[in-house]
JSON list of C-alpha atoms in Angstrom, two decimals:
[
{"chain": "L", "resi": 1, "resn": "MET", "atom": "CA", "xyz": [171.58, 90.53, 94.20]},
{"chain": "L", "resi": 2, "resn": "PHE", "atom": "CA", "xyz": [168.02, 89.89, 93.02]},
{"chain": "L", "resi": 3, "resn": "CYS", "atom": "CA", "xyz": [169.10, 86.68, 91.28]},
{"chain": "L", "resi": 4, "resn": "ALA", "atom": "CA", "xyz": [170.86, 85.53, 94.44]},
{"chain": "L", "resi": 5, "resn": "ARG", "atom": "CA", "xyz": [167.64, 86.02, 96.42]},
{"chain": "L", "resi": 6, "resn": "LEU", "atom": "CA", "xyz": [165.65, 83.97, 93.88]},
{"chain": "L", "resi": 7, "resn": "ARG", "atom": "CA", "xyz": [168.21, 81.16, 94.11]},
{"chain": "L", "resi": 8, "resn": "ALA", "atom": "CA", "xyz": [168.00, 81.27, 97.91]},
{"chain": "L", "resi": 9, "resn": "ASP", "atom": "CA", "xyz": [164.17, 81.07, 97.79]},
{"chain": "L", "resi": 10, "resn": "SER", "atom": "CA", "xyz": [164.38, 78.18, 95.37]},
{"chain": "L", "resi": 11, "resn": "ARG", "atom": "CA", "xyz": [166.75, 76.29, 97.69]},
{"chain": "L", "resi": 12, "resn": "THR", "atom": "CA", "xyz": [164.46, 76.99, 100.63]},
{"chain": "L", "resi": 13, "resn": "ARG", "atom": "CA", "xyz": [161.46, 75.58, 98.77]},
{"chain": "L", "resi": 14, "resn": "SER", "atom": "CA", "xyz": [163.37, 72.51, 97.69]},
{"chain": "L", "resi": 15, "resn": "LYS", "atom": "CA", "xyz": [164.47, 71.88, 101.27]},
{"chain": "L", "resi": 16, "resn": "ASN", "atom": "CA", "xyz": [160.85, 72.08, 102.58]},
{"chain": "L", "resi": 17, "resn": "PRO", "atom": "CA", "xyz": [158.68, 70.25, 100.04]},
{"chain": "L", "resi": 18, "resn": "GLU", "atom": "CA", "xyz": [156.26, 69.04, 102.73]},
{"chain": "L", "resi": 19, "resn": "LYS", "atom": "CA", "xyz": [155.69, 72.54, 104.01]},
{"chain": "L", "resi": 20, "resn": "ASN", "atom": "CA", "xyz": [155.04, 73.79, 100.50]},
{"chain": "L", "resi": 21, "resn": "LYS", "atom": "CA", "xyz": [152.55, 70.99, 99.90]},
{"chain": "L", "resi": 22, "resn": "ASN", "atom": "CA", "xyz": [150.66, 71.82, 103.11]},
{"chain": "L", "resi": 23, "resn": "ALA", "atom": "CA", "xyz": [150.46, 75.45, 102.09]},
{"chain": "L", "resi": 24, "resn": "ILE", "atom": "CA", "xyz": [149.02, 74.47, 98.71]},
{"chain": "L", "resi": 25, "resn": "ASP", "atom": "CA", "xyz": [146.51, 72.13, 100.38]},
{"chain": "L", "resi": 26, "resn": "ARG", "atom": "CA", "xyz": [145.35, 74.86, 102.74]},
{"chain": "L", "resi": 27, "resn": "SER", "atom": "CA", "xyz": [144.91, 77.23, 99.83]},
{"chain": "L", "resi": 28, "resn": "GLN", "atom": "CA", "xyz": [142.84, 74.68, 97.95]},
{"chain": "L", "resi": 29, "resn": "ILE", "atom": "CA", "xyz": [140.71, 73.95, 101.02]},
{"chain": "L", "resi": 30, "resn": "HIS", "atom": "CA", "xyz": [140.07, 77.68, 101.49]},
{"chain": "L", "resi": 31, "resn": "LYS", "atom": "CA", "xyz": [139.01, 78.04, 97.86]},
{"chain": "L", "resi": 32, "resn": "THR", "atom": "CA", "xyz": [136.71, 75.04, 98.20]},
{"chain": "L", "resi": 33, "resn": "GLU", "atom": "CA", "xyz": [135.09, 76.48, 101.32]},
{"chain": "L", "resi": 34, "resn": "VAL", "atom": "CA", "xyz": [134.58, 79.83, 99.61]},
{"chain": "L", "resi": 35, "resn": "ASN", "atom": "CA", "xyz": [132.98, 78.12, 96.61]},
{"chain": "L", "resi": 36, "resn": "ARG", "atom": "CA", "xyz": [130.69, 76.10, 98.87]},
{"chain": "L", "resi": 37, "resn": "LYS", "atom": "CA", "xyz": [129.67, 79.24, 100.76]},
{"chain": "L", "resi": 38, "resn": "ASN", "atom": "CA", "xyz": [128.90, 81.01, 97.50]},
{"chain": "L", "resi": 39, "resn": "GLU", "atom": "CA", "xyz": [126.81, 78.04, 96.37]},
{"chain": "L", "resi": 40, "resn": "ARG", "atom": "CA", "xyz": [124.91, 78.05, 99.68]},
{"chain": "L", "resi": 41, "resn": "ASP", "atom": "CA", "xyz": [124.26, 81.76, 99.38]},
{"chain": "L", "resi": 42, "resn": "GLU", "atom": "CA", "xyz": [123.04, 81.34, 95.82]},
{"chain": "L", "resi": 43, "resn": "ARG", "atom": "CA", "xyz": [120.71, 78.49, 96.84]},
{"chain": "L", "resi": 44, "resn": "THR", "atom": "CA", "xyz": [119.38, 80.63, 99.72]},
{"chain": "L", "resi": 45, "resn": "VAL", "atom": "CA", "xyz": [118.64, 83.51, 97.36]},
{"chain": "L", "resi": 46, "resn": "GLN", "atom": "CA", "xyz": [116.90, 81.18, 94.93]},
{"chain": "L", "resi": 47, "resn": "LYS", "atom": "CA", "xyz": [114.85, 79.63, 97.74]},
{"chain": "L", "resi": 48, "resn": "MET", "atom": "CA", "xyz": [113.76, 83.07, 98.99]},
{"chain": "L", "resi": 49, "resn": "ALA", "atom": "CA", "xyz": [112.79, 84.10, 95.46]},
{"chain": "L", "resi": 50, "resn": "ILE", "atom": "CA", "xyz": [110.70, 80.93, 95.03]},
{"chain": "L", "resi": 51, "resn": "GLN", "atom": "CA", "xyz": [109.00, 81.51, 98.38]},
{"chain": "L", "resi": 52, "resn": "LYS", "atom": "CA", "xyz": [108.19, 85.11, 97.42]},
{"chain": "L", "resi": 53, "resn": "ILE", "atom": "CA", "xyz": [106.69, 84.02, 94.11]},
{"chain": "L", "resi": 54, "resn": "PHE", "atom": "CA", "xyz": [104.69, 81.35, 95.93]},
{"chain": "L", "resi": 55, "resn": "ARG", "atom": "CA", "xyz": [103.32, 83.91, 98.40]},
{"chain": "L", "resi": 56, "resn": "LEU", "atom": "CA", "xyz": [102.37, 86.27, 95.57]},
{"chain": "L", "resi": 57, "resn": "CYS", "atom": "CA", "xyz": [100.54, 83.48, 93.79]},
{"chain": "L", "resi": 58, "resn": "LEU", "atom": "CA", "xyz": [98.60, 82.62, 96.95]},
{"chain": "L", "resi": 59, "resn": "LEU", "atom": "CA", "xyz": [97.72, 86.26, 97.51]},
{"chain": "L", "resi": 60, "resn": "ALA", "atom": "CA", "xyz": [96.52, 86.54, 93.91]},
{"chain": "L", "resi": 61, "resn": "ILE", "atom": "CA", "xyz": [94.36, 83.43, 94.35]},
{"chain": "L", "resi": 62, "resn": "HIS", "atom": "CA", "xyz": [92.97, 84.86, 97.61]},
{"chain": "L", "resi": 63, "resn": "PHE", "atom": "CA", "xyz": [92.21, 88.22, 95.95]},
{"chain": "L", "resi": 64, "resn": "HIS", "atom": "CA", "xyz": [90.34, 86.67, 93.02]},
{"chain": "L", "resi": 65, "resn": "PHE", "atom": "CA", "xyz": [88.41, 84.43, 95.41]},
{"chain": "L", "resi": 66, "resn": "TYR", "atom": "CA", "xyz": [87.35, 87.41, 97.48]},
{"chain": "L", "resi": 67, "resn": "GLN", "atom": "CA", "xyz": [86.36, 89.39, 94.37]},
{"chain": "L", "resi": 68, "resn": "SER", "atom": "CA", "xyz": [84.14, 86.48, 93.35]},
{"chain": "L", "resi": 69, "resn": "LEU", "atom": "CA", "xyz": [82.63, 86.42, 96.84]},
{"chain": "L", "resi": 70, "resn": "CYS", "atom": "CA", "xyz": [81.90, 90.15, 96.66]},
{"chain": "L", "resi": 71, "resn": "THR", "atom": "CA", "xyz": [80.21, 89.68, 93.30]},
{"chain": "L", "resi": 72, "resn": "LEU", "atom": "CA", "xyz": [77.97, 86.99, 94.75]},
{"chain": "L", "resi": 73, "resn": "LYS", "atom": "CA", "xyz": [77.03, 89.31, 97.61]},
{"chain": "L", "resi": 74, "resn": "ASN", "atom": "CA", "xyz": [76.42, 92.25, 95.23]},
{"chain": "L", "resi": 75, "resn": "VAL", "atom": "CA", "xyz": [79.24, 94.24, 96.81]},
{"chain": "L", "resi": 76, "resn": "THR", "atom": "CA", "xyz": [80.05, 96.36, 93.77]},
{"chain": "L", "resi": 77, "resn": "PRO", "atom": "CA", "xyz": [83.11, 98.54, 93.23]},
{"chain": "L", "resi": 78, "resn": "GLN", "atom": "CA", "xyz": [82.76, 102.28, 93.56]},
{"chain": "L", "resi": 79, "resn": "ARG", "atom": "CA", "xyz": [80.73, 104.01, 90.84]},
{"chain": "L", "resi": 80, "resn": "CYS", "atom": "CA", "xyz": [79.84, 107.61, 89.99]},
{"chain": "L", "resi": 81, "resn": "PRO", "atom": "CA", "xyz": [76.03, 107.78, 89.68]},
{"chain": "L", "resi": 82, "resn": "PHE", "atom": "CA", "xyz": [76.04, 111.58, 89.21]},
{"chain": "L", "resi": 83, "resn": "PRO", "atom": "CA", "xyz": [77.69, 112.63, 85.93]},
{"chain": "L", "resi": 84, "resn": "GLN", "atom": "CA", "xyz": [77.14, 116.33, 86.65]},
{"chain": "L", "resi": 85, "resn": "LYS", "atom": "CA", "xyz": [80.15, 117.82, 88.42]},
{"chain": "L", "resi": 86, "resn": "PRO", "atom": "CA", "xyz": [79.40, 119.54, 91.76]},
{"chain": "L", "resi": 87, "resn": "LEU", "atom": "CA", "xyz": [79.99, 123.29, 91.84]},
{"chain": "L", "resi": 88, "resn": "HIS", "atom": "CA", "xyz": [82.80, 123.04, 94.39]},
{"chain": "L", "resi": 89, "resn": "MET", "atom": "CA", "xyz": [84.73, 120.92, 91.87]},
{"chain": "L", "resi": 90, "resn": "ALA", "atom": "CA", "xyz": [84.06, 123.11, 88.82]},
{"chain": "L", "resi": 91, "resn": "SER", "atom": "CA", "xyz": [87.05, 124.46, 86.92]},
{"chain": "L", "resi": 92, "resn": "SER", "atom": "CA", "xyz": [88.20, 125.05, 83.38]},
{"chain": "L", "resi": 93, "resn": "ASP", "atom": "CA", "xyz": [90.28, 121.87, 83.56]},
{"chain": "L", "resi": 94, "resn": "ASP", "atom": "CA", "xyz": [88.25, 118.67, 83.20]},
{"chain": "L", "resi": 95, "resn": "ASP", "atom": "CA", "xyz": [91.00, 116.61, 84.86]},
{"chain": "L", "resi": 96, "resn": "ASP", "atom": "CA", "xyz": [90.61, 118.17, 88.30]},
{"chain": "L", "resi": 97, "resn": "GLY", "atom": "CA", "xyz": [90.08, 115.09, 90.40]},
{"chain": "L", "resi": 98, "resn": "SER", "atom": "CA", "xyz": [87.14, 113.23, 88.87]},
{"chain": "L", "resi": 99, "resn": "ALA", "atom": "CA", "xyz": [89.36, 110.16, 88.48]},
{"chain": "L", "resi": 100, "resn": "GLU", "atom": "CA", "xyz": [89.92, 110.14, 92.23]},
{"chain": "L", "resi": 101, "resn": "ALA", "atom": "CA", "xyz": [86.16, 110.29, 92.79]},
{"chain": "L", "resi": 102, "resn": "CYS", "atom": "CA", "xyz": [85.69, 107.04, 90.89]},
{"chain": "L", "resi": 103, "resn": "ASP", "atom": "CA", "xyz": [88.65, 105.15, 92.29]},
{"chain": "L", "resi": 104, "resn": "PRO", "atom": "CA", "xyz": [87.62, 101.46, 91.92]},
{"chain": "L", "resi": 105, "resn": "ASN", "atom": "CA", "xyz": [90.31, 100.40, 94.39]},
{"chain": "L", "resi": 106, "resn": "ALA", "atom": "CA", "xyz": [88.96, 102.38, 97.34]},
{"chain": "L", "resi": 107, "resn": "VAL", "atom": "CA", "xyz": [88.48, 100.25, 100.46]},
{"chain": "L", "resi": 108, "resn": "ASN", "atom": "CA", "xyz": [86.75, 100.74, 103.77]},
{"chain": "L", "resi": 109, "resn": "VAL", "atom": "CA", "xyz": [88.05, 100.46, 107.34]},
{"chain": "L", "resi": 110, "resn": "LEU", "atom": "CA", "xyz": [87.48, 96.69, 107.23]},
{"chain": "L", "resi": 111, "resn": "GLY", "atom": "CA", "xyz": [89.77, 96.29, 104.23]},
{"chain": "L", "resi": 112, "resn": "THR", "atom": "CA", "xyz": [86.95, 95.40, 101.81]},
{"chain": "L", "resi": 113, "resn": "PRO", "atom": "CA", "xyz": [85.63, 97.39, 98.81]},
{"chain": "L", "resi": 114, "resn": "LEU", "atom": "CA", "xyz": [84.12, 100.74, 99.78]},
{"chain": "L", "resi": 115, "resn": "ARG", "atom": "CA", "xyz": [80.32, 100.67, 99.63]},
{"chain": "L", "resi": 116, "resn": "SER", "atom": "CA", "xyz": [77.96, 103.52, 98.85]},
{"chain": "L", "resi": 117, "resn": "CYS", "atom": "CA", "xyz": [77.08, 105.77, 101.77]},
{"chain": "L", "resi": 118, "resn": "CYS", "atom": "CA", "xyz": [74.07, 107.73, 100.44]},
{"chain": "L", "resi": 119, "resn": "ALA", "atom": "CA", "xyz": [73.26, 108.67, 96.85]},
{"chain": "L", "resi": 120, "resn": "ASP", "atom": "CA", "xyz": [70.16, 110.73, 97.69]},
{"chain": "L", "resi": 121, "resn": "VAL", "atom": "CA", "xyz": [70.52, 112.79, 100.85]},
{"chain": "L", "resi": 122, "resn": "GLY", "atom": "CA", "xyz": [67.14, 113.69, 102.32]},
{"chain": "L", "resi": 123, "resn": "GLY", "atom": "CA", "xyz": [65.40, 113.11, 98.99]},
{"chain": "L", "resi": 124, "resn": "THR", "atom": "CA", "xyz": [67.25, 116.04, 97.37]},
{"chain": "L", "resi": 125, "resn": "GLY", "atom": "CA", "xyz": [68.92, 113.98, 94.64]},
{"chain": "L", "resi": 126, "resn": "ILE", "atom": "CA", "xyz": [72.33, 115.05, 95.93]},
{"chain": "L", "resi": 127, "resn": "GLY", "atom": "CA", "xyz": [74.87, 112.39, 96.74]},
{"chain": "L", "resi": 128, "resn": "THR", "atom": "CA", "xyz": [77.02, 112.61, 99.82]},
{"chain": "L", "resi": 129, "resn": "GLY", "atom": "CA", "xyz": [80.81, 112.71, 99.93]},
{"chain": "L", "resi": 130, "resn": "PHE", "atom": "CA", "xyz": [83.38, 115.29, 98.93]},
{"chain": "L", "resi": 131, "resn": "TYR", "atom": "CA", "xyz": [82.75, 114.41, 95.27]},
{"chain": "L", "resi": 132, "resn": "ARG", "atom": "CA", "xyz": [78.96, 114.24, 95.76]},
{"chain": "L", "resi": 133, "resn": "ASN", "atom": "CA", "xyz": [78.90, 110.78, 94.17]},
{"chain": "L", "resi": 134, "resn": "GLY", "atom": "CA", "xyz": [77.34, 108.94, 97.09]},
{"chain": "L", "resi": 135, "resn": "TYR", "atom": "CA", "xyz": [80.65, 107.56, 98.40]},
{"chain": "L", "resi": 136, "resn": "CYS", "atom": "CA", "xyz": [82.96, 108.71, 101.17]},
{"chain": "L", "resi": 137, "resn": "SER", "atom": "CA", "xyz": [85.83, 108.85, 98.69]},
{"chain": "L", "resi": 138, "resn": "THR", "atom": "CA", "xyz": [88.84, 111.04, 99.27]},
{"chain": "L", "resi": 139, "resn": "GLY", "atom": "CA", "xyz": [91.83, 112.35, 97.36]},
{"chain": "L", "resi": 140, "resn": "GLU", "atom": "CA", "xyz": [94.41, 115.12, 97.25]},
{"chain": "L", "resi": 141, "resn": "GLN", "atom": "CA", "xyz": [91.72, 117.80, 96.87]},
{"chain": "L", "resi": 142, "resn": "ASP", "atom": "CA", "xyz": [89.84, 116.59, 99.94]},
{"chain": "L", "resi": 143, "resn": "LEU", "atom": "CA", "xyz": [91.87, 118.30, 102.65]},
{"chain": "L", "resi": 144, "resn": "GLY", "atom": "CA", "xyz": [89.10, 117.74, 105.21]},
{"chain": "L", "resi": 145, "resn": "ARG", "atom": "CA", "xyz": [89.00, 113.96, 104.64]},
{"chain": "L", "resi": 146, "resn": "HIS", "atom": "CA", "xyz": [85.22, 113.48, 104.27]},
{"chain": "L", "resi": 147, "resn": "THR", "atom": "CA", "xyz": [85.54, 109.76, 104.91]},
{"chain": "L", "resi": 148, "resn": "VAL", "atom": "CA", "xyz": [83.15, 108.83, 107.74]},
{"chain": "L", "resi": 149, "resn": "CYS", "atom": "CA", "xyz": [79.72, 107.60, 106.64]},
{"chain": "L", "resi": 150, "resn": "CYS", "atom": "CA", "xyz": [77.46, 108.53, 109.56]},
{"chain": "L", "resi": 151, "resn": "ARG", "atom": "CA", "xyz": [73.80, 108.99, 110.42]},
{"chain": "L", "resi": 152, "resn": "VAL", "atom": "CA", "xyz": [73.53, 112.39, 112.02]},
{"chain": "L", "resi": 153, "resn": "THR", "atom": "CA", "xyz": [71.52, 113.29, 115.11]},
{"chain": "L", "resi": 154, "resn": "ASP", "atom": "CA", "xyz": [70.18, 116.60, 116.40]},
{"chain": "L", "resi": 155, "resn": "GLU", "atom": "CA", "xyz": [72.66, 116.35, 119.27]},
{"chain": "L", "resi": 156, "resn": "PHE", "atom": "CA", "xyz": [75.59, 116.05, 116.89]},
{"chain": "L", "resi": 157, "resn": "LEU", "atom": "CA", "xyz": [74.32, 118.81, 114.57]},
{"chain": "L", "resi": 158, "resn": "THR", "atom": "CA", "xyz": [74.02, 121.16, 117.55]},
{"chain": "L", "resi": 159, "resn": "PHE", "atom": "CA", "xyz": [77.54, 120.26, 118.66]},
{"chain": "L", "resi": 160, "resn": "SER", "atom": "CA", "xyz": [78.95, 120.71, 115.15]},
{"chain": "L", "resi": 161, "resn": "LYS", "atom": "CA", "xyz": [77.36, 124.15, 114.81]},
{"chain": "L", "resi": 162, "resn": "ALA", "atom": "CA", "xyz": [78.72, 125.14, 118.23]},
{"chain": "L", "resi": 163, "resn": "VAL", "atom": "CA", "xyz": [82.28, 124.34, 117.16]},
{"chain": "L", "resi": 164, "resn": "GLY", "atom": "CA", "xyz": [81.96, 126.32, 113.93]},
{"chain": "L", "resi": 165, "resn": "ASN", "atom": "CA", "xyz": [80.71, 123.81, 111.39]},
{"chain": "L", "resi": 166, "resn": "ASP", "atom": "CA", "xyz": [77.03, 124.44, 110.60]},
{"chain": "L", "resi": 167, "resn": "LEU", "atom": "CA", "xyz": [75.72, 121.33, 108.86]},
{"chain": "L", "resi": 168, "resn": "SER", "atom": "CA", "xyz": [72.03, 122.23, 109.20]},
{"chain": "L", "resi": 169, "resn": "THR", "atom": "CA", "xyz": [71.94, 125.19, 106.81]},
{"chain": "L", "resi": 170, "resn": "PRO", "atom": "CA", "xyz": [71.79, 124.39, 103.06]},
{"chain": "L", "resi": 171, "resn": "ALA", "atom": "CA", "xyz": [74.58, 125.73, 100.84]},
{"chain": "L", "resi": 172, "resn": "PRO", "atom": "CA", "xyz": [73.46, 125.27, 97.20]},
{"chain": "L", "resi": 173, "resn": "GLN", "atom": "CA", "xyz": [76.74, 126.67, 95.84]},
{"chain": "L", "resi": 174, "resn": "TYR", "atom": "CA", "xyz": [78.47, 123.60, 97.30]},
{"chain": "L", "resi": 175, "resn": "TYR", "atom": "CA", "xyz": [75.69, 121.13, 96.46]},
{"chain": "L", "resi": 176, "resn": "PHE", "atom": "CA", "xyz": [75.04, 120.87, 100.19]},
{"chain": "L", "resi": 177, "resn": "PRO", "atom": "CA", "xyz": [71.38, 120.24, 101.05]},
{"chain": "L", "resi": 178, "resn": "GLY", "atom": "CA", "xyz": [71.60, 120.88, 104.79]},
{"chain": "L", "resi": 179, "resn": "LEU", "atom": "CA", "xyz": [71.20, 118.00, 107.23]},
{"chain": "L", "resi": 180, "resn": "LYS", "atom": "CA", "xyz": [68.54, 116.97, 109.71]},
{"chain": "L", "resi": 181, "resn": "GLU", "atom": "CA", "xyz": [68.36, 114.08, 112.16]},
{"chain": "L", "resi": 182, "resn": "GLY", "atom": "CA", "xyz": [68.45, 110.73, 110.40]},
{"chain": "L", "resi": 183, "resn": "ASP", "atom": "CA", "xyz": [70.25, 111.98, 107.28]},
{"chain": "L", "resi": 184, "resn": "ILE", "atom": "CA", "xyz": [73.31, 110.04, 106.15]},
{"chain": "L", "resi": 185, "resn": "TRP", "atom": "CA", "xyz": [76.39, 112.04, 105.28]},
{"chain": "L", "resi": 186, "resn": "CYS", "atom": "CA", "xyz": [80.15, 111.67, 104.75]},
{"chain": "L", "resi": 187, "resn": "LEU", "atom": "CA", "xyz": [81.57, 113.52, 107.72]},
{"chain": "L", "resi": 188, "resn": "CYS", "atom": "CA", "xyz": [85.12, 114.83, 108.12]},
{"chain": "L", "resi": 189, "resn": "ALA", "atom": "CA", "xyz": [87.14, 112.24, 110.01]},
{"chain": "L", "resi": 190, "resn": "GLN", "atom": "CA", "xyz": [88.69, 114.88, 112.24]},
{"chain": "L", "resi": 191, "resn": "ARG", "atom": "CA", "xyz": [85.24, 116.27, 113.09]},
{"chain": "L", "resi": 192, "resn": "TRP", "atom": "CA", "xyz": [83.94, 112.83, 113.99]},
{"chain": "L", "resi": 193, "resn": "ALA", "atom": "CA", "xyz": [86.97, 112.23, 116.24]},
{"chain": "L", "resi": 194, "resn": "GLN", "atom": "CA", "xyz": [86.35, 115.62, 117.87]},
{"chain": "L", "resi": 195, "resn": "ALA", "atom": "CA", "xyz": [82.71, 114.72, 118.47]},
{"chain": "L", "resi": 196, "resn": "HIS", "atom": "CA", "xyz": [83.76, 111.37, 119.92]},
{"chain": "L", "resi": 197, "resn": "ARG", "atom": "CA", "xyz": [86.02, 113.08, 122.44]},
{"chain": "L", "resi": 198, "resn": "ALA", "atom": "CA", "xyz": [83.08, 115.31, 123.40]},
{"chain": "L", "resi": 199, "resn": "GLY", "atom": "CA", "xyz": [80.70, 112.38, 123.69]},
{"chain": "L", "resi": 200, "resn": "LYS", "atom": "CA", "xyz": [78.59, 113.55, 120.71]},
{"chain": "L", "resi": 201, "resn": "ALA", "atom": "CA", "xyz": [79.74, 111.19, 117.95]},
{"chain": "L", "resi": 202, "resn": "PRO", "atom": "CA", "xyz": [77.01, 109.88, 115.63]},
{"chain": "L", "resi": 203, "resn": "GLN", "atom": "CA", "xyz": [76.70, 106.26, 114.56]},
{"chain": "L", "resi": 204, "resn": "ILE", "atom": "CA", "xyz": [78.49, 105.14, 111.42]},
{"chain": "L", "resi": 205, "resn": "PHE", "atom": "CA", "xyz": [78.42, 102.56, 108.63]},
{"chain": "L", "resi": 206, "resn": "LEU", "atom": "CA", "xyz": [81.79, 100.78, 108.68]},
{"chain": "L", "resi": 207, "resn": "GLN", "atom": "CA", "xyz": [81.46, 99.31, 105.18]},
{"chain": "L", "resi": 208, "resn": "ALA", "atom": "CA", "xyz": [80.92, 102.78, 103.71]},
{"chain": "L", "resi": 209, "resn": "THR", "atom": "CA", "xyz": [83.63, 104.49, 105.79]},
{"chain": "L", "resi": 210, "resn": "HIS", "atom": "CA", "xyz": [86.89, 105.01, 103.92]},
{"chain": "L", "resi": 211, "resn": "GLU", "atom": "CA", "xyz": [90.09, 103.48, 105.28]},
{"chain": "L", "resi": 212, "resn": "LYS", "atom": "CA", "xyz": [91.70, 106.94, 105.66]},
{"chain": "L", "resi": 213, "resn": "THR", "atom": "CA", "xyz": [89.48, 107.36, 108.72]},
{"chain": "L", "resi": 214, "resn": "LEU", "atom": "CA", "xyz": [91.88, 105.04, 110.56]},
{"chain": "L", "resi": 215, "resn": "ASP", "atom": "CA", "xyz": [94.39, 107.91, 110.62]},
{"chain": "L", "resi": 216, "resn": "TYR", "atom": "CA", "xyz": [92.05, 109.62, 113.11]},
{"chain": "L", "resi": 217, "resn": "ALA", "atom": "CA", "xyz": [90.38, 106.77, 115.02]},
{"chain": "L", "resi": 218, "resn": "PRO", "atom": "CA", "xyz": [91.18, 103.05, 115.43]},
{"chain": "L", "resi": 219, "resn": "VAL", "atom": "CA", "xyz": [88.76, 100.46, 114.12]},
{"chain": "L", "resi": 220, "resn": "GLU", "atom": "CA", "xyz": [88.02, 99.28, 117.68]},
{"chain": "L", "resi": 221, "resn": "ILE", "atom": "CA", "xyz": [86.46, 102.66, 118.53]},
{"chain": "L", "resi": 222, "resn": "LEU", "atom": "CA", "xyz": [84.68, 102.94, 115.18]},
{"chain": "L", "resi": 223, "resn": "ARG", "atom": "CA", "xyz": [83.21, 99.49, 115.73]},
{"chain": "L", "resi": 224, "resn": "GLU", "atom": "CA", "xyz": [81.51, 100.66, 118.94]},
{"chain": "L", "resi": 225, "resn": "PHE", "atom": "CA", "xyz": [79.46, 103.15, 116.88]},
{"chain": "L", "resi": 226, "resn": "ALA", "atom": "CA", "xyz": [78.79, 100.87, 113.93]},
{"chain": "L", "resi": 227, "resn": "ILE", "atom": "CA", "xyz": [75.22, 100.55, 112.70]},
{"chain": "L", "resi": 228, "resn": "ASP", "atom": "CA", "xyz": [76.32, 97.57, 110.59]},
{"chain": "L", "resi": 229, "resn": "ARG", "atom": "CA", "xyz": [78.39, 96.08, 113.41]},
{"chain": "L", "resi": 230, "resn": "GLU", "atom": "CA", "xyz": [76.97, 92.56, 113.15]},
{"chain": "L", "resi": 231, "resn": "GLU", "atom": "CA", "xyz": [77.67, 92.28, 109.43]},
{"chain": "L", "resi": 232, "resn": "ALA", "atom": "CA", "xyz": [81.06, 93.94, 109.85]},
{"chain": "L", "resi": 233, "resn": "ASP", "atom": "CA", "xyz": [82.02, 91.39, 112.50]},
{"chain": "L", "resi": 234, "resn": "ARG", "atom": "CA", "xyz": [81.12, 88.56, 110.12]},
{"chain": "L", "resi": 235, "resn": "ILE", "atom": "CA", "xyz": [83.27, 90.13, 107.42]},
{"chain": "L", "resi": 236, "resn": "LEU", "atom": "CA", "xyz": [86.22, 90.55, 109.78]},
{"chain": "L", "resi": 237, "resn": "LYS", "atom": "CA", "xyz": [85.89, 86.96, 111.00]},
{"chain": "L", "resi": 238, "resn": "ASP", "atom": "CA", "xyz": [85.78, 85.70, 107.42]},
{"chain": "L", "resi": 239, "resn": "LEU", "atom": "CA", "xyz": [88.87, 87.73, 106.47]},
{"chain": "L", "resi": 240, "resn": "ASN", "atom": "CA", "xyz": [90.77, 86.57, 109.57]},
{"chain": "L", "resi": 241, "resn": "ASP", "atom": "CA", "xyz": [89.93, 82.93, 108.82]},
{"chain": "L", "resi": 242, "resn": "LYS", "atom": "CA", "xyz": [91.19, 83.31, 105.26]},
{"chain": "L", "resi": 243, "resn": "ARG", "atom": "CA", "xyz": [94.34, 85.05, 106.54]},
{"chain": "L", "resi": 244, "resn": "ASP", "atom": "CA", "xyz": [95.00, 82.21, 109.00]},
{"chain": "L", "resi": 245, "resn": "ARG", "atom": "CA", "xyz": [94.58, 79.58, 106.29]},
{"chain": "L", "resi": 246, "resn": "LEU", "atom": "CA", "xyz": [96.89, 81.51, 104.01]},
{"chain": "L", "resi": 247, "resn": "ASN", "atom": "CA", "xyz": [99.54, 81.81, 106.75]},
{"chain": "L", "resi": 248, "resn": "ASN", "atom": "CA", "xyz": [99.33, 78.06, 107.36]},
{"chain": "L", "resi": 249, "resn": "LEU", "atom": "CA", "xyz": [100.04, 77.43, 103.69]},
{"chain": "L", "resi": 250, "resn": "LEU", "atom": "CA", "xyz": [103.13, 79.65, 103.68]}
]
């Protein structure tokens, strides 16, 4: 019975040679279209990869250009001028966060290298910041996010004490000298935002304020309190111009 069916199929094919030819042609056309589609997809992937490499090269060129510009302007990466570890960081393990304190990649709210806030608070020889290195650096240990470089006022100090954070009284065990009006200090970002809502926020230095501050206040609000606002605006304009030129090249 199986053999009879094969003979019948063979006779059917021999009676319809044109139909069989059309079927073969359609099959070949379908295969050709599939191959062309695969080739187009492969070319698209290659083109996207080339574009990505091109963008990365442009970004690398832009980064090195900006680093050179910072060097010319004496905008130096973050350093640790105080080798002695503050008491609040002391432990039996030497690797307790000192690497975070000297992070050379730290940037400010403008997106440029983080500058020093104050390395000698009130003439005491103590640097500001959670790590007491003069920078508003932050890391995993810094749960309070001491990232806002500000110049305190009596009004703010009174407000801070009223809400439970006495910044006027020295605390030698924490390398804290106590603040008075005019002192520059790395304030907790949340505290600064709280003072802003109460209308008691002190002025700040944007270039020395760590980018983590943006989690608590937008740059537009920070800019309103900026002591270095004019210079910060020039930096932002320069960065935006470079970004526009880079986008035009892509």
